[in-house]
Short mmCIF file of C-alpha atoms and ligand atoms in Angstrom, two decimals:
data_model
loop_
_atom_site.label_atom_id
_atom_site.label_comp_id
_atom_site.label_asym_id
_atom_site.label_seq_id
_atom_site.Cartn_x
_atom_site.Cartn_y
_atom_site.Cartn_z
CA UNK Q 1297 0.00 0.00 0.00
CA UNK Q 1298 1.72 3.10 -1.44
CA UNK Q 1299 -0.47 6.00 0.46
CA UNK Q 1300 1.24 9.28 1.72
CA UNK Q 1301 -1.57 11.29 2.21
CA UNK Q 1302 -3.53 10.65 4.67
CA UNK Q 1303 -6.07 13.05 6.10
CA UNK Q 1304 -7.18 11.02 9.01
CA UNK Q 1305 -3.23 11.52 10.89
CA UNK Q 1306 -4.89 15.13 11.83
CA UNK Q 1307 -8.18 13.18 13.46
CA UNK Q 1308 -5.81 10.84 15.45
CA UNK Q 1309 -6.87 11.92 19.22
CA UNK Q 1310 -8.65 14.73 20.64
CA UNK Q 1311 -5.33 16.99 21.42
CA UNK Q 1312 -4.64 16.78 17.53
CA UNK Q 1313 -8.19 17.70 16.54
CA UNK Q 1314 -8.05 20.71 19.05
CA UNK Q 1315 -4.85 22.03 17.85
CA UNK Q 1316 -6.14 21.89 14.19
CA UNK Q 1317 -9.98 22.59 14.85
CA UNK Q 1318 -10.20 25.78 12.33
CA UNK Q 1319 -13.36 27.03 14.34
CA UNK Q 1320 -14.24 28.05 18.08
CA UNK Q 1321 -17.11 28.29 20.17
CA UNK Q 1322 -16.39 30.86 22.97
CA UNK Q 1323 -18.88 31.98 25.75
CA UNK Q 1324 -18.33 35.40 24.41
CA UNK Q 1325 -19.87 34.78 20.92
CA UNK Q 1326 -23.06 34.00 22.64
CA UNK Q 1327 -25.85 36.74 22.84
CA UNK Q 1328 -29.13 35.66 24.83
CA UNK Q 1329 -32.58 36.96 23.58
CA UNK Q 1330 -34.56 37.75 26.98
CA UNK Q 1331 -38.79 38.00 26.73
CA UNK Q 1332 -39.12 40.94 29.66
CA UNK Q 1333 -43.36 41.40 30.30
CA UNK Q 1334 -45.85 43.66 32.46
CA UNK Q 1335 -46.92 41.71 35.91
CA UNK Q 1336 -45.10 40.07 38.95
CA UNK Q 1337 -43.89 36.91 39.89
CA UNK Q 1338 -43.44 35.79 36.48
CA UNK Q 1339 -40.86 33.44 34.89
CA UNK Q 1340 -41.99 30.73 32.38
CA UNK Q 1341 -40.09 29.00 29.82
CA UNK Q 1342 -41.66 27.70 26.32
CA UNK Q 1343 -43.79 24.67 26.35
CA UNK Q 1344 -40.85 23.08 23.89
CA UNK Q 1345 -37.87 25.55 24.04
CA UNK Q 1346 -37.46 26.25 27.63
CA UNK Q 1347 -34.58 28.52 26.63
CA UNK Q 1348 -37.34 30.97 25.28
CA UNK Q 1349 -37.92 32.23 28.99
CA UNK Q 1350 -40.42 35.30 29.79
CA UNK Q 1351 -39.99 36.71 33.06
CA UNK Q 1352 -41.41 39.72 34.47
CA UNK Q 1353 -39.04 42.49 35.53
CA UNK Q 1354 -39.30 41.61 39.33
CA UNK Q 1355 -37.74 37.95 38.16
CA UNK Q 1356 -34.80 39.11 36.06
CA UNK Q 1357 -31.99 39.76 38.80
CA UNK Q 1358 -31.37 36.19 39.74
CA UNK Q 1359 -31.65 35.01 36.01
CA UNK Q 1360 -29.32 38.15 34.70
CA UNK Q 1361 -26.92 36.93 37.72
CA UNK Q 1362 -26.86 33.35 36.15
CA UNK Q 1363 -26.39 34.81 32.71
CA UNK Q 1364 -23.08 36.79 34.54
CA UNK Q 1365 -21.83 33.70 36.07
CA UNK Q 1366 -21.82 31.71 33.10
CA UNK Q 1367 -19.63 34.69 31.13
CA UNK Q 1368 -22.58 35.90 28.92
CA UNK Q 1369 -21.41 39.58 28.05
CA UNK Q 1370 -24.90 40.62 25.79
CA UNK Q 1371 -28.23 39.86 26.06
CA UNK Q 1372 -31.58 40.79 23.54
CA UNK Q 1373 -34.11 42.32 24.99
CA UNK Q 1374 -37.92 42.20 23.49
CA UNK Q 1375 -41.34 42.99 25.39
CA UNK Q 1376 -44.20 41.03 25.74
CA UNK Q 1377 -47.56 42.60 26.81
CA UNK Q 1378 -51.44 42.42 26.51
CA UNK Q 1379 -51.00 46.36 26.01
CA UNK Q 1380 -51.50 46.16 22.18
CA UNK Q 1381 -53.81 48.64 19.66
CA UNK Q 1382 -53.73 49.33 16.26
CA UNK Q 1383 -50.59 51.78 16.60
CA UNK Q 1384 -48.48 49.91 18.82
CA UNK Q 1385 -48.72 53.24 21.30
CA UNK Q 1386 -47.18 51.37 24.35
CA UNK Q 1387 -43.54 50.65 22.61
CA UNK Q 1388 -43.00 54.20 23.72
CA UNK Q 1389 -44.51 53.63 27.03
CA UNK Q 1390 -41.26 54.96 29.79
CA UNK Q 1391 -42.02 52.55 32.01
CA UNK Q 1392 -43.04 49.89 30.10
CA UNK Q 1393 -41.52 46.36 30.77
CA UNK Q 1394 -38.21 46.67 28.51
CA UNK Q 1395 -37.14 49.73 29.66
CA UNK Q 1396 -37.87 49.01 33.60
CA UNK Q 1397 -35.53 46.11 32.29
CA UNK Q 1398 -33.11 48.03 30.90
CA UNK Q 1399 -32.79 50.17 33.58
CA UNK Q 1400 -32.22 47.56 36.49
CA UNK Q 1401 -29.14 45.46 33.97
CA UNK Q 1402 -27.66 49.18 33.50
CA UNK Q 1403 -27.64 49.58 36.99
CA UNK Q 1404 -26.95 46.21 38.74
CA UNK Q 1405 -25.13 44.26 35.86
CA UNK Q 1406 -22.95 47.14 34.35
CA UNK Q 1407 -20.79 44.72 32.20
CA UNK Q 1408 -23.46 42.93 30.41
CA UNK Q 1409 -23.87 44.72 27.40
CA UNK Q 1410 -27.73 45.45 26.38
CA UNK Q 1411 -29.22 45.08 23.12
CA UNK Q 1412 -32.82 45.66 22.47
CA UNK Q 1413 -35.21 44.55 19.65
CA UNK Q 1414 -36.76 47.51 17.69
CA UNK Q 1415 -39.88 47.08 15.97
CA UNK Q 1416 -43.53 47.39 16.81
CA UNK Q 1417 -44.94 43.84 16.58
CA UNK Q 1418 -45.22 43.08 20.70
CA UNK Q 1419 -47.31 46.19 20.68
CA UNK Q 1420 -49.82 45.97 17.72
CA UNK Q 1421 -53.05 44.02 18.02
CA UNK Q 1422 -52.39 43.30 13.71
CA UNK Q 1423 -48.78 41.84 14.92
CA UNK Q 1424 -47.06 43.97 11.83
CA UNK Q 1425 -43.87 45.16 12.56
CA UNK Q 1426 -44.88 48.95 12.49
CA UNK Q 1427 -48.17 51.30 10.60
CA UNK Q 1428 -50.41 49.14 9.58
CA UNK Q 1429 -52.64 51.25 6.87
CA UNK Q 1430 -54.54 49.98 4.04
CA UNK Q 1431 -53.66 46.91 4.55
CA UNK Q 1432 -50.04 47.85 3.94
CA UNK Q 1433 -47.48 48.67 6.40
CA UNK Q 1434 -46.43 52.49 6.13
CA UNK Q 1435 -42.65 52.80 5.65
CA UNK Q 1436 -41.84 56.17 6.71
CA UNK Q 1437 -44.14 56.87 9.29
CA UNK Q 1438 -42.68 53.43 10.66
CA UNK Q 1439 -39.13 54.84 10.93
CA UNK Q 1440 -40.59 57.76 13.20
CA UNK Q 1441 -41.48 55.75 15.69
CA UNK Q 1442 -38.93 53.49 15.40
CA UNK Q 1443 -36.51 56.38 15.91
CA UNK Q 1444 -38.17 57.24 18.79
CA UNK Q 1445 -38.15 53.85 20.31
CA UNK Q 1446 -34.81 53.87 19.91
CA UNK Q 1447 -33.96 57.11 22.01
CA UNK Q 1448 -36.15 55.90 24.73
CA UNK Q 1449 -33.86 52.74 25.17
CA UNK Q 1450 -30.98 54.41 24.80
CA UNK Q 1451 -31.83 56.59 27.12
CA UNK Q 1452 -32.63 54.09 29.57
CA UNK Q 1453 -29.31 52.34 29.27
CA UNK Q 1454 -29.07 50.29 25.97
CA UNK Q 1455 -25.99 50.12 24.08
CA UNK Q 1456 -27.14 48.35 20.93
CA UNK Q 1457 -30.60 49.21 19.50
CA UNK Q 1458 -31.23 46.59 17.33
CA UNK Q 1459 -34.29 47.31 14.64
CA UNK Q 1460 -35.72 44.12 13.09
CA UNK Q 1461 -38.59 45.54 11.21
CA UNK Q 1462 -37.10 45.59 7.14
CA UNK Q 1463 -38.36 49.38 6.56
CA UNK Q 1464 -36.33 50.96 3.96
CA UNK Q 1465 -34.09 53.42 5.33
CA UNK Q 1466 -34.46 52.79 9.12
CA UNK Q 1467 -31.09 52.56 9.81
CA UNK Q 1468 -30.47 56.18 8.72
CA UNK Q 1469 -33.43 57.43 10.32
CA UNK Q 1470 -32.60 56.11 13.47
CA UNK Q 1471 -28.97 56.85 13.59
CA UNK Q 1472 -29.77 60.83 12.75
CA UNK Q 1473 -32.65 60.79 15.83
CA UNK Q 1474 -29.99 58.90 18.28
CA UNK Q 1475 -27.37 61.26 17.24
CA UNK Q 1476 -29.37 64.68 17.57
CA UNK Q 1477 -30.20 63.03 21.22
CA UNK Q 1478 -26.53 63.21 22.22
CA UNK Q 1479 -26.27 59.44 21.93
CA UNK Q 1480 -23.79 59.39 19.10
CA UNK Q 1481 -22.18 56.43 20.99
CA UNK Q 1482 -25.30 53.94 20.65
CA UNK Q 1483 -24.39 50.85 18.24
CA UNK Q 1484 -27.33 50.05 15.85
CA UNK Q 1485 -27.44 46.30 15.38
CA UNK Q 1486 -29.04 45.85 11.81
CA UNK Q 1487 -31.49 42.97 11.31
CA UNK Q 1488 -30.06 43.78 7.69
CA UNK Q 1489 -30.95 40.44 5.83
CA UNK Q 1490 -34.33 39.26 7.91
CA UNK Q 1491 -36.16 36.62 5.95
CA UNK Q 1492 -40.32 35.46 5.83
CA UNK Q 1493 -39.70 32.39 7.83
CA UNK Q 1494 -41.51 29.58 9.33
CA UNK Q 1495 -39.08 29.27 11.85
CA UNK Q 1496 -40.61 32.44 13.55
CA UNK Q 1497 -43.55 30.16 15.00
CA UNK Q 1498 -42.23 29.83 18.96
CA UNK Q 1499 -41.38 33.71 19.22
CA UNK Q 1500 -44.71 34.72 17.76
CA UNK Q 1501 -46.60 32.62 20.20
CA UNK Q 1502 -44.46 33.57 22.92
CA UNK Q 1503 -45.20 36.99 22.22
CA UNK Q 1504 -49.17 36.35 20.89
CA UNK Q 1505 -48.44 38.43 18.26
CA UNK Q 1506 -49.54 36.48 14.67
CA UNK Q 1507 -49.53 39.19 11.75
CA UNK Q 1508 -52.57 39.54 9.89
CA UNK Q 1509 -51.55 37.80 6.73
CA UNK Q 1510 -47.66 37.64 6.49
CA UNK Q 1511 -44.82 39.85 6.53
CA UNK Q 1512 -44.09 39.51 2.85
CA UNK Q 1513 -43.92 43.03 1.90
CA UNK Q 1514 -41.31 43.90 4.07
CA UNK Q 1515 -38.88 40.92 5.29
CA UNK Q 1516 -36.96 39.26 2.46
CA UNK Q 1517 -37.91 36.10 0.01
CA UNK Q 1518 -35.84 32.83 0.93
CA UNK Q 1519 -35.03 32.34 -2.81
CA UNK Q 1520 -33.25 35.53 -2.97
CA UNK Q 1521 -29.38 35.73 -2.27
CA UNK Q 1522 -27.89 39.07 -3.91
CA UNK Q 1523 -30.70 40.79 -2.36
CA UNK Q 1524 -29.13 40.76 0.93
CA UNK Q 1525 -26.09 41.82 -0.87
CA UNK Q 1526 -27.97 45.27 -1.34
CA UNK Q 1527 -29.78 45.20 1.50
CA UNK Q 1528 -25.79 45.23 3.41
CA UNK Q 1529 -24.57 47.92 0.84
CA UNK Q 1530 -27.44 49.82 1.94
CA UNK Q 1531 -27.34 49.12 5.88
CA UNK Q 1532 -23.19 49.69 5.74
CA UNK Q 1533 -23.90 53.24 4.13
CA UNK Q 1534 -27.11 54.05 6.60
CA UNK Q 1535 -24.33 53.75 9.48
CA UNK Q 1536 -24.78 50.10 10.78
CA UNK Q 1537 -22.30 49.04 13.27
CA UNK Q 1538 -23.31 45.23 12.96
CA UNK Q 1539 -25.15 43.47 10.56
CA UNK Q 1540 -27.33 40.67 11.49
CA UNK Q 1541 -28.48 37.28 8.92
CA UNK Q 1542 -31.81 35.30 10.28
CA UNK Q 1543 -32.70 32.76 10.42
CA UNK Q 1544 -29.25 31.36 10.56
CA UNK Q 1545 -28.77 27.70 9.71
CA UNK Q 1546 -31.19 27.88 6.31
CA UNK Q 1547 -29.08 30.89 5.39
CA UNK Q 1548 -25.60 30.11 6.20
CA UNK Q 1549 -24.95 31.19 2.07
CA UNK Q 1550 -25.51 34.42 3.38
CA UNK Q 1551 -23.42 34.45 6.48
CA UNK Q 1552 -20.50 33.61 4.24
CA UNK Q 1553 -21.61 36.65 1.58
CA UNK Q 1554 -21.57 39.08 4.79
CA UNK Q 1555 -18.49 37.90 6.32
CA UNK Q 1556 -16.80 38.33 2.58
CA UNK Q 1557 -18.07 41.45 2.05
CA UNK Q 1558 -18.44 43.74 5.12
CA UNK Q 1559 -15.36 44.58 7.48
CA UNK Q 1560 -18.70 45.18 10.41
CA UNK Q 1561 -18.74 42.29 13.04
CA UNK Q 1562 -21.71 40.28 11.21
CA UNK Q 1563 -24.16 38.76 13.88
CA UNK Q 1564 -26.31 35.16 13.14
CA UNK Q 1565 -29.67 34.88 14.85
CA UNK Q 1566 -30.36 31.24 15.81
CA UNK Q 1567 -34.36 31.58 15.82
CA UNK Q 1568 -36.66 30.03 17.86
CA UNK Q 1569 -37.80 27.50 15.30
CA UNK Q 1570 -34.59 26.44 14.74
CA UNK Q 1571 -33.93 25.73 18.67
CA UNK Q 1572 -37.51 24.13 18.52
CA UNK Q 1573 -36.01 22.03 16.04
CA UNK Q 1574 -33.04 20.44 18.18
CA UNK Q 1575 -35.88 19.96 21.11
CA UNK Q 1576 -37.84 17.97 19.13
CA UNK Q 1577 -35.89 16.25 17.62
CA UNK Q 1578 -34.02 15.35 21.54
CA UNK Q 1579 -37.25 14.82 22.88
CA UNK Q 1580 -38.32 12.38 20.22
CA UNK Q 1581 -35.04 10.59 21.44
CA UNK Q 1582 -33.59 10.82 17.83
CA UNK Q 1583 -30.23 12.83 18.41
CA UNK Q 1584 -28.39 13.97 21.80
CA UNK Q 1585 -29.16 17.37 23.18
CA UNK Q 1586 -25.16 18.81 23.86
CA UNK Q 1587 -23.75 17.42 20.92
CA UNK Q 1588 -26.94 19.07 18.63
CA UNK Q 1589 -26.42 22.30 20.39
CA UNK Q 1590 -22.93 22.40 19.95
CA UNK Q 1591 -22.46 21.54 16.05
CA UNK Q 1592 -25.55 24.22 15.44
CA UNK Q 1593 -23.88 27.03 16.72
CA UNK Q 1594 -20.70 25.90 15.51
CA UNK Q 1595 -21.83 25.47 11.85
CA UNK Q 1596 -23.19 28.94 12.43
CA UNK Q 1597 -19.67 30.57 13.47
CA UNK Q 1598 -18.12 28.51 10.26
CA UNK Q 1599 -20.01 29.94 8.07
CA UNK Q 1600 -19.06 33.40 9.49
CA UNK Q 1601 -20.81 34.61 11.88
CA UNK Q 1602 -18.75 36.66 14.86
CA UNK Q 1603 -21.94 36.62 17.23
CA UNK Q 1604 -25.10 34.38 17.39
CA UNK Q 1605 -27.86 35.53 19.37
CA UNK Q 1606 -29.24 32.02 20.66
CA UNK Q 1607 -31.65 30.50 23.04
CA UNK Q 1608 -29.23 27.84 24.05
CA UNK Q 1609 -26.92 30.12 25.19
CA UNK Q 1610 -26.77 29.10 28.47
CA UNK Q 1611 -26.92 25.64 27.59
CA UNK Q 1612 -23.97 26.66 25.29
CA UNK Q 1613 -22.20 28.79 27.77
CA UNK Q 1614 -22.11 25.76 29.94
CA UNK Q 1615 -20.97 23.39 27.32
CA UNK Q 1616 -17.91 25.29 26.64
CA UNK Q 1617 -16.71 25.85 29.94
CA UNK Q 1618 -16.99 21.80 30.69
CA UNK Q 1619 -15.37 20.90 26.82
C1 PBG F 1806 -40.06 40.80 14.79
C2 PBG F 1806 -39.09 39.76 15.23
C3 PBG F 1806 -39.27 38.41 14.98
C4 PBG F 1806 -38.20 37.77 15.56
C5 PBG F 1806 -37.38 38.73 16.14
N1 PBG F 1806 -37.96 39.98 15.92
C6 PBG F 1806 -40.35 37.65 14.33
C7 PBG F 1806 -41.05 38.16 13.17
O1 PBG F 1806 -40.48 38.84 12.34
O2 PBG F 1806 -42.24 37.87 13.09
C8 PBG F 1806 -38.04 36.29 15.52
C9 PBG F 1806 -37.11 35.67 16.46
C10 PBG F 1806 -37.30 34.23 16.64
O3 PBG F 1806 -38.07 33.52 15.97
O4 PBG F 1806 -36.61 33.73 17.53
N2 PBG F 1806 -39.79 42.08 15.07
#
C-alpha cells in the first residue's frame, strides 16, 4: 500500500483535533434573547424551548446573575404585553416592561452589554412590525417611531438598539434621531438580511403576536441571495455598526456573503424555530441534546458569523466551559 496522504493523521486523538480545529465556540460569541413582560412573579419558559424564557421584571436579577456567572457579556431584549392597539402606542410607554428592564441590567449588571429589539410587533393588536394602513405597512411613518423607540432605550441604558422591522431606510433614520439626542455612541445592530420564515412560529406565540396575513412586503424572500447583498450595501452606508443574517442555519450562504463582504462584526440569529427544532428532535429521542447544540452554533460561526444571538446560550455557555 503506497499511500502518503492521509487526512485522518490530523483526526488521530482529541489533542490533535483541538490544535487543528479551524473554528471556536467561545462563551463570548453568545448573545441571549430575553422576553421581559408587564406583571409580577413571572418566569416561564416555552412549552418546547425552555430557553425561550419570559420573566417579568421583578424575576430578572437572579436570572441576569446566572447569565453573569456563566460569562454571557450581551443579552436581547424584546417585550411582551397584553398592552397592544392598532398603533403599537405602548412601545413608547417609559415605564413599560423593557425599559424598567433596561434600567435595572444598567444599573446592577454594568458589564453585560444590552441590546434591544426595535420594531412594533409586541405592541400591535395586527402583529405587523410597524403602521399598519390599508392593509399595507407604512414605511416612513414606521421609521418615526422606530426612531423614537430607539432614544427611549438608549436613554434608559441600551448600548445596541437593534431594529428588526425591514423598513427601507431605518437605519439612517434612526442613527440621525440617536445622534441629535446626544447618543452618538449607541451601536445600531441591523437585522439587515431578515427573511419570511416559518421558523418564527415559537417567538410569535411567545409573544401572541400572529400578523394579519404575512410579513411579505417587508422581510426578504428565501429564494433571494444578492438581495441581501444590497440590502448590506445599503445598511453599511445608513451607518450600521453590525449586521445581522436570520434565520441562521437555512441561510448560512448568506453568512459567508456578509463575512466576505463587510469589514462590520456580522451577527447570526439562531431563531426560535430552529432551537424548537433540536428539542424535538431530543425529545423524540432521535439525536443527543449537547452534541446538537454544539455543532448548530458551531456550523453557524463557520459559516461566518462573529456573534449568534441564541436561546441555548446558556446551555452553550455551559458546554464550553466543561469541553
Ligand atoms: C419581529 C421579530 C421576529 C423575531 C425577532 N424579531 C419575528 C417576526 O419577524 O415575526 C423572531 C425571532 C425568533 O423567531 O426567535 N420584530
Amino acid at each position: 500500500m503506497d499511500l502518503s496522504l492521509r487526512p485522518r493523521r490530523l483526526r488521530q486523538n482529541p489533542q490533535i483535533r483541538d490544535l487543528v480545529a479551524e473554528t471556536s465556540l467561545r462563551v463570548k460569541d453568545l448573545m441571549y434573547p430575553i422576553f421581559v413582560t408587564d406583571g409580577k412573579g413571572l418566569r416561564s419558559p416555552h412549552r418546547v424551548v425552555p430557553g425561550i424564557l419570559t420573566v417579568s421584571v421583578d424575576k430578572l436579577a437572579p436570572l441576569m446573575k446566572e447569565i453573569q456567572d456563566l460569562g454571557i457579556l450581551s443579552v436581547l431584549l424584546f417585550g411582551v404585553t397584553q398592552k397592544k392597539d392598532a398603533k403599537g402606542t405602548e412601545a413608547l410607554n417609559k415605564s413599560g416592561p423593557v425599559v424598567t428592564a433596561i434600567k435595572l441590567i444598567r444599573d446592577s449588571f454594568p458589564n453585560i452589554q444590552i441590546a434591544t429589539d426595535v420594531a412594533l410587533d409586541p405592541y400591535t393588536d395586527h402583529g405587523h412590525d410597524g403602521i399598519f394602513e390599508n392593509g399595507y405597512v407604512q414605511n416612513d411613518a414606521t421609521i418615526e417611531v422606530l426612531a423614537k423607540m430607539s432614544v427611549l432605550h438608549a436613554q434608559a441604558g441600551a448600548q445596541i438598539v437593534a431594529p428588526s422591522d425591514m423598513m427601507d431606510g431605518r437605519v439612517a433614520g434612526i442613527r440621525e434621531e440617536l445622534d441629535e439626542a446626544s447618543l452618538e455612541n449607541t451601536l445600531i445592530l441591523s437585522y439587515t438580511a431578515k427573511y419570511a420564515s416559518a421558523l418564527y412560529g415559537p417567538f410569535r406565540e411567545t409573544l401572541d403576536a400572529k400578523p394579519v396575513g404575512d410579513k411579505k412586503t417587508y422581510q426578504m424572500d428565501c429564494r433571494n441571495r444578492r438581495e441581501a447583498l444590497r440590502e448590506l450595501e445599503l445598511d453599511l452606508a445608513e451607518g450600521a455598526d453590525m449586521v445581522m443574517v436570520k434565520p441562521a442555519t437555512w441561510y448560512q450562504d448568506i453568512i459567508a456573503d456578509f463575512k466576505e463582504r463587510s469589514e462590520v462584526p456580522v451577527v447570526a440569529y439562531h431563531v426560535s424555530g430552529e432551537a424548537a427544532m433540536i428539542e424535538v428532535g431530543v425529545q423524540a429521542g432521535l439525536f443527543d441534546r449537547d452534541r446538537a447544540i454544539l455543532e448548530s452554533l458551531v456550523g453557524i460561526k463557520r459559516a461566518g458569523a462573529d456573534l449568534i444571538a441564541t436561546y441555548h446560550a446558556l446551555d452553550a455557555a455551559k458546554l464550553i466551559q466543561n469541553l
